[in-house]
Amino acid sequence: KTLVAAGLVRLARKRDLHALAVKPVETGCPFRDGMLYPEDGTLLQEASEGDLTLDECAPFRFSLPASPARAAATEGQYLNLHDIVEHVLALGDRADFLVVEGAGGLMSPLGEDEYVADLAYDLGFPLVVVARNTLGTINHVLQTLIAASTFRDGLEVAGIVLNQSTPPGDDPSTASNAREIRRHAVPPLVADYLVYVVVLNLFVQFVPQAITESFSVSLLTAALLLLVLHVVALVKTPLKARFKAASAGAGKVLVGVT
């Protein structure tokens, strides 16, 4: 999720949009240099080219690698959904294109009765579902889509990204998962790429400088660019009404990654 979110921001900035990325809640943070170090948040901050501080990019950080609610509870803390929403919307006022990365899956608990889905609903951002290309991903994707469509009044899904972050090995499902997801899912599969984590890291670090140096990276770039354009087209009109009070409308584009 983090690499896809960072890639979206890099591409949007390359096309002269003031794009930012934020991961409001990050768990499993190691203790480094006297603080809890958000590895995902740091990558997103770098993709935002320093326009956010680390505390703005990853404001709520916990050491336990668990759900946000559980990780916060072990440190005697409680996550306030309103505070998270206000923080994200404040960043939205500063951006043309804002990518928000979730913590865990759509139904990962943020509190006793609140989930990442509640955050997505309160923000009103369309979702980008990022899934691993591995055995079981068809069920995972379809269950996420069902949860999104039935949560409260329903959550808008902009598209699905199928990600191969490790070599497929002996898993034969990797050859057909994309085809099956396209067959069964209503939202479009907007990016399907077979690139490993080394290539993804090169993409995030060196786009646009080295964008033509790898055929795989170029394919990934094209796929993510289509996703950017798709999201812009999807949310450009309703955003004016959806965020009138929070961000003065003004054609902002905001995306949630789960």
PDB file of C-alpha atoms in Angstrom, residues 1-9 20-25 40 44 88 97-108 116-117 119-121 123-132 140 144 155-163 190 193 224 227-228 231 253-258:
ATOM      1  CA  LYS A   1       0.000   0.000   0.000  1.00  0.00           C
ATOM      2  CA  THR A   2       2.749   2.423   0.937  1.00  0.00           C
ATOM      3  CA  LEU A   3       4.650   1.962  -2.326  1.00  0.00           C
ATOM      4  CA  VAL A   4       1.505   2.428  -4.401  1.00  0.00           C
ATOM      5  CA  ALA A   5       0.536   5.519  -2.387  1.00  0.00           C
ATOM      6  CA  ALA A   6       4.020   6.985  -2.818  1.00  0.00           C
ATOM      7  CA  GLY A   7       3.954   6.211  -6.533  1.00  0.00           C
ATOM      8  CA  LEU A   8       0.631   8.017  -6.969  1.00  0.00           C
ATOM      9  CA  VAL A   9       2.005  11.105  -5.248  1.00  0.00           C
ATOM     10  CA  LEU A  20       0.799  15.040  -0.540  1.00  0.00           C
ATOM     11  CA  ALA A  21       0.564  11.661   1.185  1.00  0.00           C
ATOM     12  CA  VAL A  22      -0.296  10.897   4.792  1.00  0.00           C
ATOM     13  CA  LYS A  23      -0.565   7.760   6.909  1.00  0.00           C
ATOM     14  CA  PRO A  24      -2.493   9.002   9.952  1.00  0.00           C
ATOM     15  CA  VAL A  25      -1.967   5.866  12.032  1.00  0.00           C
ATOM     16  CA  ASP A  40       5.906   3.948   5.952  1.00  0.00           C
ATOM     17  CA  LEU A  44       5.389   8.984   2.070  1.00  0.00           C
ATOM     18  CA  VAL A  88      -6.308  14.862   7.305  1.00  0.00           C
ATOM     19  CA  PHE A  97      -4.108  15.758  -4.580  1.00  0.00           C
ATOM     20  CA  LEU A  98      -4.008  13.999  -1.215  1.00  0.00           C
ATOM     21  CA  VAL A  99      -3.388  10.277  -0.727  1.00  0.00           C
ATOM     22  CA  VAL A 100      -4.333   8.795   2.651  1.00  0.00           C
ATOM     23  CA  GLU A 101      -2.984   5.346   3.452  1.00  0.00           C
ATOM     24  CA  GLY A 102      -5.014   3.220   5.839  1.00  0.00           C
ATOM     25  CA  ALA A 103      -3.652   1.005   8.596  1.00  0.00           C
ATOM     26  CA  GLY A 104      -4.365  -2.651   7.979  1.00  0.00           C
ATOM     27  CA  GLY A 105      -7.535  -3.460   6.075  1.00  0.00           C
ATOM     28  CA  LEU A 106     -10.851  -1.698   5.719  1.00  0.00           C
ATOM     29  CA  MET A 107     -12.267  -3.309   8.863  1.00  0.00           C
ATOM     30  CA  SER A 108      -9.146  -2.903  10.992  1.00  0.00           C
ATOM     31  CA  VAL A 116     -10.695   2.240   9.196  1.00  0.00           C
ATOM     32  CA  ALA A 117     -13.948   2.168   7.216  1.00  0.00           C
ATOM     33  CA  LEU A 119     -12.338   7.031   8.727  1.00  0.00           C
ATOM     34  CA  ALA A 120     -12.961   6.534   5.011  1.00  0.00           C
ATOM     35  CA  TYR A 121     -16.661   7.301   5.455  1.00  0.00           C
ATOM     36  CA  LEU A 123     -13.543  11.745   5.044  1.00  0.00           C
ATOM     37  CA  GLY A 124     -15.678  10.857   2.042  1.00  0.00           C
ATOM     38  CA  PHE A 125     -12.628   9.895  -0.012  1.00  0.00           C
ATOM     39  CA  PRO A 126     -12.869   7.229  -2.720  1.00  0.00           C
ATOM     40  CA  LEU A 127     -10.940   4.061  -1.946  1.00  0.00           C
ATOM     41  CA  VAL A 128      -8.133   2.402  -3.843  1.00  0.00           C
ATOM     42  CA  VAL A 129      -7.982  -1.255  -2.830  1.00  0.00           C
ATOM     43  CA  VAL A 130      -4.426  -2.629  -2.953  1.00  0.00           C
ATOM     44  CA  ALA A 131      -4.239  -6.419  -2.873  1.00  0.00           C
ATOM     45  CA  ARG A 132      -1.435  -8.988  -2.973  1.00  0.00           C
ATOM     46  CA  HIS A 140      -9.921 -10.968  -0.067  1.00  0.00           C
ATOM     47  CA  THR A 144     -13.338  -5.897   0.866  1.00  0.00           C
ATOM     48  CA  LEU A 155     -18.034   3.627   0.386  1.00  0.00           C
ATOM     49  CA  GLU A 156     -16.987   4.639  -3.124  1.00  0.00           C
ATOM     50  CA  VAL A 157     -14.231   2.461  -4.621  1.00  0.00           C
ATOM     51  CA  ALA A 158     -12.194   4.127  -7.371  1.00  0.00           C
ATOM     52  CA  GLY A 159     -10.343   0.988  -8.357  1.00  0.00           C
ATOM     53  CA  ILE A 160      -8.241  -2.028  -7.468  1.00  0.00           C
ATOM     54  CA  VAL A 161      -4.475  -2.434  -7.692  1.00  0.00           C
ATOM     55  CA  LEU A 162      -3.087  -5.967  -7.782  1.00  0.00           C
ATOM     56  CA  ASN A 163       0.441  -5.912  -6.407  1.00  0.00           C
ATOM     57  CA  VAL A 190      -6.825  -0.293 -12.808  1.00  0.00           C
ATOM     58  CA  TYR A 193       1.801  -5.490 -12.459  1.00  0.00           C
ATOM     59  CA  LEU A 224      -0.484   4.226 -11.889  1.00  0.00           C
ATOM     60  CA  LEU A 227      -5.206   5.327 -11.840  1.00  0.00           C
ATOM     61  CA  VAL A 228      -4.442   9.003 -11.128  1.00  0.00           C
ATOM     62  CA  VAL A 231      -9.543   9.072  -9.779  1.00  0.00           C
ATOM     63  CA  VAL A 253      -8.630  15.453  -5.414  1.00  0.00           C
ATOM     64  CA  LEU A 254      -8.306  13.197  -2.413  1.00  0.00           C
ATOM     65  CA  VAL A 255      -7.751   9.464  -2.417  1.00  0.00           C
ATOM     66  CA  GLY A 256      -7.873   6.846   0.320  1.00  0.00           C
ATOM     67  CA  VAL A 257      -5.679   3.764  -0.014  1.00  0.00           C
ATOM     68  CA  THR A 258      -6.716   0.680   1.920  1.00  0.00           C
TER      69      THR A 258
END
